[in-house]
PDB file of N, CA, C and O in Angstrom:
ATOM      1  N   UNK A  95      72.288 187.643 125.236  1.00 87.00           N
ATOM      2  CA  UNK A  95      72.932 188.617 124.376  1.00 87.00           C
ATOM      3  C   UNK A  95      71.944 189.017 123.281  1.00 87.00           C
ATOM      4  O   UNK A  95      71.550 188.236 122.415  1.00 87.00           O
ATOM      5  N   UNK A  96      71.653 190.030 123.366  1.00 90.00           N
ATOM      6  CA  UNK A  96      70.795 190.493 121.991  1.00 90.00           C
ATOM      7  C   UNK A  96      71.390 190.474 120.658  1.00 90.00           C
ATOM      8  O   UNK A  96      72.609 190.344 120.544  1.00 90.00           O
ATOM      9  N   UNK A  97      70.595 190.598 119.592  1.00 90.00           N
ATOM     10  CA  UNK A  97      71.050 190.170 117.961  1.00 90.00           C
ATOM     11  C   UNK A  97      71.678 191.436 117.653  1.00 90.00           C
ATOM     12  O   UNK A  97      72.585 191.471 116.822  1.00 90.00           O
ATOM     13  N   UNK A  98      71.341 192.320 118.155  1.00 91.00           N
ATOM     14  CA  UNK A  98      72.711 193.795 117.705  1.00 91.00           C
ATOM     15  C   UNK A  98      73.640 193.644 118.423  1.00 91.00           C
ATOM     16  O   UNK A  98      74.671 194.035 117.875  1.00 91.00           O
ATOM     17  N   UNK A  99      73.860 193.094 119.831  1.00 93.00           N
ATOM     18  CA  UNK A  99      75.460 193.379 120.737  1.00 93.00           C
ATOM     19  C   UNK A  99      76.014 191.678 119.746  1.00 93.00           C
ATOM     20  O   UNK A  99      77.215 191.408 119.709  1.00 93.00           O
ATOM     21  N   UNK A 100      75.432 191.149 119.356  1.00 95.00           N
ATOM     22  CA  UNK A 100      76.038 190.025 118.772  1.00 95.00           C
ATOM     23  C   UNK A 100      76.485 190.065 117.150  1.00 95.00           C
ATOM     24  O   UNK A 100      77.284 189.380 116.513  1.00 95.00           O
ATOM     25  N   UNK A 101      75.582 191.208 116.764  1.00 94.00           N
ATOM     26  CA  UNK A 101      75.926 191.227 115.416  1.00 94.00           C
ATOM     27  C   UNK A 101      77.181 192.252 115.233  1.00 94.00           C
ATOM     28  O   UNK A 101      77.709 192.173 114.124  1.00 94.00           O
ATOM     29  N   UNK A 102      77.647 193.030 115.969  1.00 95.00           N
ATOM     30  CA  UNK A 102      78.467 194.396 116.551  1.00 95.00           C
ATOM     31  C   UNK A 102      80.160 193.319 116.723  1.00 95.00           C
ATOM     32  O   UNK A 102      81.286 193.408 116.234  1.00 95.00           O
ATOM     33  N   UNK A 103      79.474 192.385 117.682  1.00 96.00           N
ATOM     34  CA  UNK A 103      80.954 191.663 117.884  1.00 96.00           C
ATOM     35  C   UNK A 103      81.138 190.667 116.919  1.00 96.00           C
ATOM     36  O   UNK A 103      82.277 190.259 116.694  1.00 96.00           O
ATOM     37  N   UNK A 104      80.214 190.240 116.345  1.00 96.00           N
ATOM     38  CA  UNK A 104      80.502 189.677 115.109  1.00 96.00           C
ATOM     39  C   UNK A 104      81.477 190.520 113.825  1.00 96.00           C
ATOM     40  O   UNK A 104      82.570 190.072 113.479  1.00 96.00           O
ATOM     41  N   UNK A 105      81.050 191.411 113.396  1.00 96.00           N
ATOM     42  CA  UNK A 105      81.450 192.596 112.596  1.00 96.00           C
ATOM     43  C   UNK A 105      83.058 193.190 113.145  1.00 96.00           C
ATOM     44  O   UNK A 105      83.869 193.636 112.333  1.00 96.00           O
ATOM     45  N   UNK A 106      83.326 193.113 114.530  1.00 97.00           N
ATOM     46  CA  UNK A 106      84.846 192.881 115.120  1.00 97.00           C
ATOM     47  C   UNK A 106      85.455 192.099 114.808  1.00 97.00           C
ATOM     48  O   UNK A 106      86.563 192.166 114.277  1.00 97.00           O
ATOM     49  N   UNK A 107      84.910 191.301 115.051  1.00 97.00           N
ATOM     50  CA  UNK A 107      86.080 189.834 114.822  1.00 97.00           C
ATOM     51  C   UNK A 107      86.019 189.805 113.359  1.00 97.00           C
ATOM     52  O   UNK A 107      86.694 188.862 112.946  1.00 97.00           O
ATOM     53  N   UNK A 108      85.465 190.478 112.411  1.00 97.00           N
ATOM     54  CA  UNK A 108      85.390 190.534 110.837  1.00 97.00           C
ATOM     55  C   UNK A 108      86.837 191.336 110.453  1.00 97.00           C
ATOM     56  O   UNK A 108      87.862 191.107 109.810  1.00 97.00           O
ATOM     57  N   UNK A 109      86.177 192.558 111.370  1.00 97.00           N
ATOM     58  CA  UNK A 109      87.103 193.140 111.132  1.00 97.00           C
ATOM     59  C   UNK A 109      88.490 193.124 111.354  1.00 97.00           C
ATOM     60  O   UNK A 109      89.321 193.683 110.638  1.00 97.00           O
ATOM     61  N   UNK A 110      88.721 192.463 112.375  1.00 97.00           N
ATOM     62  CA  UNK A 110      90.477 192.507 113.079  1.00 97.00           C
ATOM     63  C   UNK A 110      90.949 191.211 112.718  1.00 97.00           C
ATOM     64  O   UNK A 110      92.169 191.051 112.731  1.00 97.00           O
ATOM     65  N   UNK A 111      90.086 190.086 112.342  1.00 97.00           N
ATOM     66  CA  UNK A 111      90.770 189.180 111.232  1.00 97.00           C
ATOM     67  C   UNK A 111      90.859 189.702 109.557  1.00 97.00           C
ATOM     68  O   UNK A 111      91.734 189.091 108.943  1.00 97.00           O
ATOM     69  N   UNK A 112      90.227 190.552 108.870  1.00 97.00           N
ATOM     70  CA  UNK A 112      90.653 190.920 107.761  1.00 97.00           C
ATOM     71  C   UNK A 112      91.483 191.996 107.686  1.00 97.00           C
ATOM     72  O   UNK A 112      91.848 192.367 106.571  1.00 97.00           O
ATOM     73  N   UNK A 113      91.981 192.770 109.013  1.00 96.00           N
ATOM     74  CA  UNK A 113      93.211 193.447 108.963  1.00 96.00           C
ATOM     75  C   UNK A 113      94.436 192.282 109.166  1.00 96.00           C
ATOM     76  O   UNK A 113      95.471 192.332 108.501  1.00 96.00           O
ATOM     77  N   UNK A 114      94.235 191.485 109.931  1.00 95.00           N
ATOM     78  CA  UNK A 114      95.649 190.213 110.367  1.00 95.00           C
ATOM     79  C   UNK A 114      95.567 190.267 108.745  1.00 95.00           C
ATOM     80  O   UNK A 114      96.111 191.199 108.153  1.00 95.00           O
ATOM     81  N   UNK A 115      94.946 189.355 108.112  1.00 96.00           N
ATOM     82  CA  UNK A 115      95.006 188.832 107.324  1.00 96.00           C
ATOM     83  C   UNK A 115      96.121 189.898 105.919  1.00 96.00           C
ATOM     84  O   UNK A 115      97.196 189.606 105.397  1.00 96.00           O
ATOM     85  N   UNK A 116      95.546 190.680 105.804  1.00 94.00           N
ATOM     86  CA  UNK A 116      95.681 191.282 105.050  1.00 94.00           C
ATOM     87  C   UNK A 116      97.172 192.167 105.555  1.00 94.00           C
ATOM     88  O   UNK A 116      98.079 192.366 104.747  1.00 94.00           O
ATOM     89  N   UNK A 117      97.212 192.441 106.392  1.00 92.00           N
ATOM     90  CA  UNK A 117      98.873 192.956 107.111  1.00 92.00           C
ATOM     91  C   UNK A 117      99.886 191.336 106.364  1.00 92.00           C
ATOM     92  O   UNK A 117     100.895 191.272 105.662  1.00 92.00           O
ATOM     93  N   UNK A 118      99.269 190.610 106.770  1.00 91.00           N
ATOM     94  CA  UNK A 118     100.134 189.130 106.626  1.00 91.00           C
ATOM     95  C   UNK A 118     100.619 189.041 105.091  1.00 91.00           C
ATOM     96  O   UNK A 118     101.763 188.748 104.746  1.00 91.00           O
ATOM     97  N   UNK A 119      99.434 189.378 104.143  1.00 91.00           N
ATOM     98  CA  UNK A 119      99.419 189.576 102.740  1.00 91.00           C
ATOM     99  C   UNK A 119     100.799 190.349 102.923  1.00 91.00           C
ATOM    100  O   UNK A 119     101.854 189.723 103.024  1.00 91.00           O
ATOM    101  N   UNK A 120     100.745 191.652 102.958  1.00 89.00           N
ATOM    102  CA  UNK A 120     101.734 192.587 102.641  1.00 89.00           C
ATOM    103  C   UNK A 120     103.037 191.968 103.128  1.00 89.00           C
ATOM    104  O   UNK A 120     103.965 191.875 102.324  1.00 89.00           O
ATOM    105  N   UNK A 121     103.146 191.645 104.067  1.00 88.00           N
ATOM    106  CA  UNK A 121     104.471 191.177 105.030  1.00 88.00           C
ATOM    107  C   UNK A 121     105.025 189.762 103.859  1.00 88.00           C
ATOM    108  O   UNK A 121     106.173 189.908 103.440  1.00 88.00           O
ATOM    109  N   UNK A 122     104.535 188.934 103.539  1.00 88.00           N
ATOM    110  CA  UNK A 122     104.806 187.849 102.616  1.00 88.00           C
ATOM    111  C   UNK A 122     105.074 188.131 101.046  1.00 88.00           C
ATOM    112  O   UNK A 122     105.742 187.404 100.312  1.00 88.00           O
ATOM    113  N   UNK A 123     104.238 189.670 100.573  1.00 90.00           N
ATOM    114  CA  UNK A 123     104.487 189.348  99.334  1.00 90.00           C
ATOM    115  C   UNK A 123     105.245 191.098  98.875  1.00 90.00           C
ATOM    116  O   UNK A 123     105.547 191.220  97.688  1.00 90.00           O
ATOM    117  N   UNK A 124     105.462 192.117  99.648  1.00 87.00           N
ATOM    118  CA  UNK A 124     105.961 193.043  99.741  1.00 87.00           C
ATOM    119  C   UNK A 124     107.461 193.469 100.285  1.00 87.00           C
ATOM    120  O   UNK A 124     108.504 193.720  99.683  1.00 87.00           O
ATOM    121  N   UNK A 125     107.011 193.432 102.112  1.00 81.00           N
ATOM    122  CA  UNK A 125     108.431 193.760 102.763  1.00 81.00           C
ATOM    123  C   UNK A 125     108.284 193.386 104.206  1.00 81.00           C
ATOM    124  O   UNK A 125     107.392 192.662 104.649  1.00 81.00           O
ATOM    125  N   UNK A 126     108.896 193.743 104.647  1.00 82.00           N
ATOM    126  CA  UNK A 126     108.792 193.660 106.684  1.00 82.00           C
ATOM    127  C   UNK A 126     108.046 195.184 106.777  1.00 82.00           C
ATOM    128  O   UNK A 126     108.101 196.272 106.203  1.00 82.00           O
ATOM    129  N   UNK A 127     107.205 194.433 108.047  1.00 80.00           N
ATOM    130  CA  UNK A 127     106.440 195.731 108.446  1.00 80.00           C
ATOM    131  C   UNK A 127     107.593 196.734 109.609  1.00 80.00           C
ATOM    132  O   UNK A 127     108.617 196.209 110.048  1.00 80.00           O
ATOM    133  N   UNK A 128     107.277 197.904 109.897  1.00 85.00           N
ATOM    134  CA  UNK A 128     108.094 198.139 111.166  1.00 85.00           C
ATOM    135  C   UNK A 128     107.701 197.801 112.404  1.00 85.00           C
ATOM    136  O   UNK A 128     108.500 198.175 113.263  1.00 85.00           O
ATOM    137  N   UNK A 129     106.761 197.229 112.806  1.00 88.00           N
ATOM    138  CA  UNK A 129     105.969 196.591 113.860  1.00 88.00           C
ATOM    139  C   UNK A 129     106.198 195.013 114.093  1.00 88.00           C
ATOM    140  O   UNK A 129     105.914 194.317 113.118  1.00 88.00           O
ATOM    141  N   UNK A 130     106.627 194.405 115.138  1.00 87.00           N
ATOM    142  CA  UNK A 130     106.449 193.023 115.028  1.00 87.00           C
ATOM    143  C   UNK A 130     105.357 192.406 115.136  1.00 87.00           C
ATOM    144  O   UNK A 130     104.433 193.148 114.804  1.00 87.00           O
ATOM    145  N   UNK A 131     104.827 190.836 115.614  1.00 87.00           N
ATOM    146  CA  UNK A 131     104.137 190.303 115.704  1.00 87.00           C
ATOM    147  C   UNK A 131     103.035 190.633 116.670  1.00 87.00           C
ATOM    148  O   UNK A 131     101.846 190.655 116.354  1.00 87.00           O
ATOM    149  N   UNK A 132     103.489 190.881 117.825  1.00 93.00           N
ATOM    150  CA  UNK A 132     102.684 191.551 118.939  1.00 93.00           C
ATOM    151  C   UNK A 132     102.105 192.790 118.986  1.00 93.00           C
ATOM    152  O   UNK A 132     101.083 193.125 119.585  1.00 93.00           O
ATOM    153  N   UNK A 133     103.058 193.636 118.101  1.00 93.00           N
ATOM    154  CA  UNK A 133     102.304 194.605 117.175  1.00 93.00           C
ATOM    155  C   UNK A 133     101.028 194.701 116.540  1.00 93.00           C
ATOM    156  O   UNK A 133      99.990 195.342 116.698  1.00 93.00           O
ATOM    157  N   UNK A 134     101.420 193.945 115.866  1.00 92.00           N
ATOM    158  CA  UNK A 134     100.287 193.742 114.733  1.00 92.00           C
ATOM    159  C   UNK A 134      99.116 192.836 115.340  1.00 92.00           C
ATOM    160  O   UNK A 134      97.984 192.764 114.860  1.00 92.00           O
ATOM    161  N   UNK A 135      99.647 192.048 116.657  1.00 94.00           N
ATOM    162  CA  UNK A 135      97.968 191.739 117.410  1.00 94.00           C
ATOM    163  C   UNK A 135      97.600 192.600 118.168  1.00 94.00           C
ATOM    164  O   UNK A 135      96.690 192.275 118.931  1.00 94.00           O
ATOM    165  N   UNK A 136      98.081 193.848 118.250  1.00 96.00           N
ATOM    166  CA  UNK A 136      97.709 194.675 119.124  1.00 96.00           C
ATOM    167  C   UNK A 136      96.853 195.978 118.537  1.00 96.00           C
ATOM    168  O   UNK A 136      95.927 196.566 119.095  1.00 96.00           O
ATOM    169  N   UNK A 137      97.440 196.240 117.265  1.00 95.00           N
ATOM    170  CA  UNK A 137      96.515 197.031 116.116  1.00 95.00           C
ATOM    171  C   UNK A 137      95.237 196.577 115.988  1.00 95.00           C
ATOM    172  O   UNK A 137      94.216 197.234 116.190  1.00 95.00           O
ATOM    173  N   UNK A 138      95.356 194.848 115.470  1.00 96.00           N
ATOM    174  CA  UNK A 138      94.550 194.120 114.868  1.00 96.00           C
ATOM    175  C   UNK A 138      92.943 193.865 116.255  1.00 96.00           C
ATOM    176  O   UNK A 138      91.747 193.858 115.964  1.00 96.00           O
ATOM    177  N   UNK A 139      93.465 193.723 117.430  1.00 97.00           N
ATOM    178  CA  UNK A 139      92.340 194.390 118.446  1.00 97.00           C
ATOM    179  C   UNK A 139      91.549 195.869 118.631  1.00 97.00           C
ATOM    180  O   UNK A 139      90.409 196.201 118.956  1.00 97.00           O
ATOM    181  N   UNK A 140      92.752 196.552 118.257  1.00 97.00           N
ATOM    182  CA  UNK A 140      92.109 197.588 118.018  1.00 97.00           C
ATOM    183  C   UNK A 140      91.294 197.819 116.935  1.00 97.00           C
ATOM    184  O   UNK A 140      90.115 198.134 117.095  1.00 97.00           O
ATOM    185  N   UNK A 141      91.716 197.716 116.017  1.00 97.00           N
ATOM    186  CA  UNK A 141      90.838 197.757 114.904  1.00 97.00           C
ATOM    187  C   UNK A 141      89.326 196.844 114.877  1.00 97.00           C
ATOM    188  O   UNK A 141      88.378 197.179 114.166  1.00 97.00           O
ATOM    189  N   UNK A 142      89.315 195.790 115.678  1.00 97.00           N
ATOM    190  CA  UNK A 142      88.221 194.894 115.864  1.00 97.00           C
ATOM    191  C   UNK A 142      87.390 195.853 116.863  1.00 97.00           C
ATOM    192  O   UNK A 142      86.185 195.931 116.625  1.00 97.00           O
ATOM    193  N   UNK A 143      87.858 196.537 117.874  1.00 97.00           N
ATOM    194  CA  UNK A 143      87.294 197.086 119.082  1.00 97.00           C
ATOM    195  C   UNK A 143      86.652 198.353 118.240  1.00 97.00           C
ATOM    196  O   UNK A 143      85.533 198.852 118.365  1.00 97.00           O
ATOM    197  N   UNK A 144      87.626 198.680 117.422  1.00 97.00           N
ATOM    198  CA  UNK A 144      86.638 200.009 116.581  1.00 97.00           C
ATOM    199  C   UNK A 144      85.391 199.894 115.887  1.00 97.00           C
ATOM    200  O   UNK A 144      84.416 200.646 115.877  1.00 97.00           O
ATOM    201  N   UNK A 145      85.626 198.734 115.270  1.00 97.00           N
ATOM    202  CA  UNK A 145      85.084 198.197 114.215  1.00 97.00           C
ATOM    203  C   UNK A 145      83.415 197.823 115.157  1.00 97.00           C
ATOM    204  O   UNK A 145      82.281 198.099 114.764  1.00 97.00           O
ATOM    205  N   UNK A 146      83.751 197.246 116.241  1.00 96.00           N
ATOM    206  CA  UNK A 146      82.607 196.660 116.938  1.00 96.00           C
ATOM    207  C   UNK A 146      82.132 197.758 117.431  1.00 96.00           C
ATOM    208  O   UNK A 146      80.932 197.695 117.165  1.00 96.00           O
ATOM    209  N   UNK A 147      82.404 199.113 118.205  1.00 96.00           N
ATOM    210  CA  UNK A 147      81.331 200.103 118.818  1.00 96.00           C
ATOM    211  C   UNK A 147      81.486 200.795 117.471  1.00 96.00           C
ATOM    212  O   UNK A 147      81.225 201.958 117.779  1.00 96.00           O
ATOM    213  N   UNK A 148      81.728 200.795 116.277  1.00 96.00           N
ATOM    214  CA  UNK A 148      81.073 201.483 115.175  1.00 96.00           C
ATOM    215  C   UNK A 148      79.906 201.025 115.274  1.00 96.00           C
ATOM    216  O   UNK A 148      78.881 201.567 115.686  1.00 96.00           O
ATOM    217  N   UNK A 149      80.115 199.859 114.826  1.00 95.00           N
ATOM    218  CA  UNK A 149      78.897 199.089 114.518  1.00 95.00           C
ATOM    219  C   UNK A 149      77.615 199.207 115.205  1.00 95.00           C
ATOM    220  O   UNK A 149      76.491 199.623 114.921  1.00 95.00           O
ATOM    221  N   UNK A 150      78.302 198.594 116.398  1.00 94.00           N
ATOM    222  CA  UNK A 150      77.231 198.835 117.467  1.00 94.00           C
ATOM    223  C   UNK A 150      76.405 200.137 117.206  1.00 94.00           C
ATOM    224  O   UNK A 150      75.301 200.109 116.661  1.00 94.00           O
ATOM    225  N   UNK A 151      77.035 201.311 117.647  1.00 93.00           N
ATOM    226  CA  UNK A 151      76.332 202.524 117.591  1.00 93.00           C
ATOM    227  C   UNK A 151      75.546 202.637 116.273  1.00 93.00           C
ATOM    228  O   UNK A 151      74.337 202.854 116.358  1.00 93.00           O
ATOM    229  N   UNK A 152      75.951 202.547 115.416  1.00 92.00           N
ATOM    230  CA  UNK A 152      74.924 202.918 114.059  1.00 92.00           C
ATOM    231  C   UNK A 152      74.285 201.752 113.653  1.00 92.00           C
ATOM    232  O   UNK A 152      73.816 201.787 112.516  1.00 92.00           O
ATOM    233  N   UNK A 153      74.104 200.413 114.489  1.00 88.00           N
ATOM    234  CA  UNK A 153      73.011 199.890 114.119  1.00 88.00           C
ATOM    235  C   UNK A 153      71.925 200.317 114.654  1.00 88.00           C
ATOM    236  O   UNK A 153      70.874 199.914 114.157  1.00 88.00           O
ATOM    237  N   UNK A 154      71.873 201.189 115.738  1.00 79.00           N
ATOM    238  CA  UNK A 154      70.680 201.463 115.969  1.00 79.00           C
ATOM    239  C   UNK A 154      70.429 202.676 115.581  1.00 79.00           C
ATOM    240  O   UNK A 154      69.215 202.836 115.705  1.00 79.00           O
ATOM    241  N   UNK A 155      71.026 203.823 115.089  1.00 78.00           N
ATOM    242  CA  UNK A 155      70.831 204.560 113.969  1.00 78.00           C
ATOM    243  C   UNK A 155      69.716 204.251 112.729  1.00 78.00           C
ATOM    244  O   UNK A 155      68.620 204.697 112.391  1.00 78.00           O
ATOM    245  N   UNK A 156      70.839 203.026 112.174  1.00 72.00           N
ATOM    246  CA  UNK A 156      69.564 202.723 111.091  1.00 72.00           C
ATOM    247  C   UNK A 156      68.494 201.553 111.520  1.00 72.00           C
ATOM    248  O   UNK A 156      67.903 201.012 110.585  1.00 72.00           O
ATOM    249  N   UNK A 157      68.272 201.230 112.508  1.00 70.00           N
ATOM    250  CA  UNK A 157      67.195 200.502 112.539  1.00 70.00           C
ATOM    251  C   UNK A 157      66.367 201.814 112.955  1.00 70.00           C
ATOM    252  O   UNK A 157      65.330 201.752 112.296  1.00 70.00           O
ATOM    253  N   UNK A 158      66.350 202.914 113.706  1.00 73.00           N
ATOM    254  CA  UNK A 158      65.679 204.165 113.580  1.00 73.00           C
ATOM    255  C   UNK A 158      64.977 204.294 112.143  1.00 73.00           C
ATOM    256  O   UNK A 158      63.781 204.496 111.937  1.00 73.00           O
ATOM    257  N   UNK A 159      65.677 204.182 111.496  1.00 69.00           N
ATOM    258  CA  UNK A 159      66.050 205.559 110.305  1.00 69.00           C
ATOM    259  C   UNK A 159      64.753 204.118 109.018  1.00 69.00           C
ATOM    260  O   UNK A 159      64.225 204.500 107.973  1.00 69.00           O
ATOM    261  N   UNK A 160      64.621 202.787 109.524  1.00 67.00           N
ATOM    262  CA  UNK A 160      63.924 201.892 108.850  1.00 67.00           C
ATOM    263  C   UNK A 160      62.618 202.218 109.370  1.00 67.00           C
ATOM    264  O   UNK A 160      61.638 202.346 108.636  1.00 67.00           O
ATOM    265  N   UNK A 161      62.593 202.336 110.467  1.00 68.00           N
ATOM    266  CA  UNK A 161      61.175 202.346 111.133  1.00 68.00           C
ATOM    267  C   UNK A 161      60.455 203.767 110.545  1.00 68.00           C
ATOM    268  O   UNK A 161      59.225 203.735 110.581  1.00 68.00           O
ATOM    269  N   UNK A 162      60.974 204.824 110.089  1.00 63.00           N
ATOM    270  CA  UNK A 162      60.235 205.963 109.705  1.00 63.00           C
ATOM    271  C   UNK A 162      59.534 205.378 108.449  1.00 63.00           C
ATOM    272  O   UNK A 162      58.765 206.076 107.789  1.00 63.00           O
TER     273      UNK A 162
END
């Protein structure tokens, strides 16, 4: 596995645990979400899956954009 497809899925799993996390915040100290549990692991992948081909793609953007 190379250090960008690893740093990409690293930066996923950043991301779709600090959405859980933070959905969980709201749900405990606010209200009920309208989504249940399976819901909210199903966002919370998505948001990791976004989070990771963001990443992915514009790390090699700016490792371009270093080398000039």
């Amino acid at each position: 596995m190379t250090p960008r497809r690893r740093a990409a899925l690293l930066w996923g799993a950043i991301g779709a645990l600090s959405f859980l996390v933070a959905a969980q915040g709201y749900v405990l100290l606010v209200a009920r979400l309208p989504v249940g549990t399976l819901g909210l692991l199903g966002i919370g992948l998505l948001v990791g899956g976004t989070t990771t081909a963001v990443t992915y793609r514009l790390s090699g953007r700016f490792a371009r954009k270093e080398q000039r």
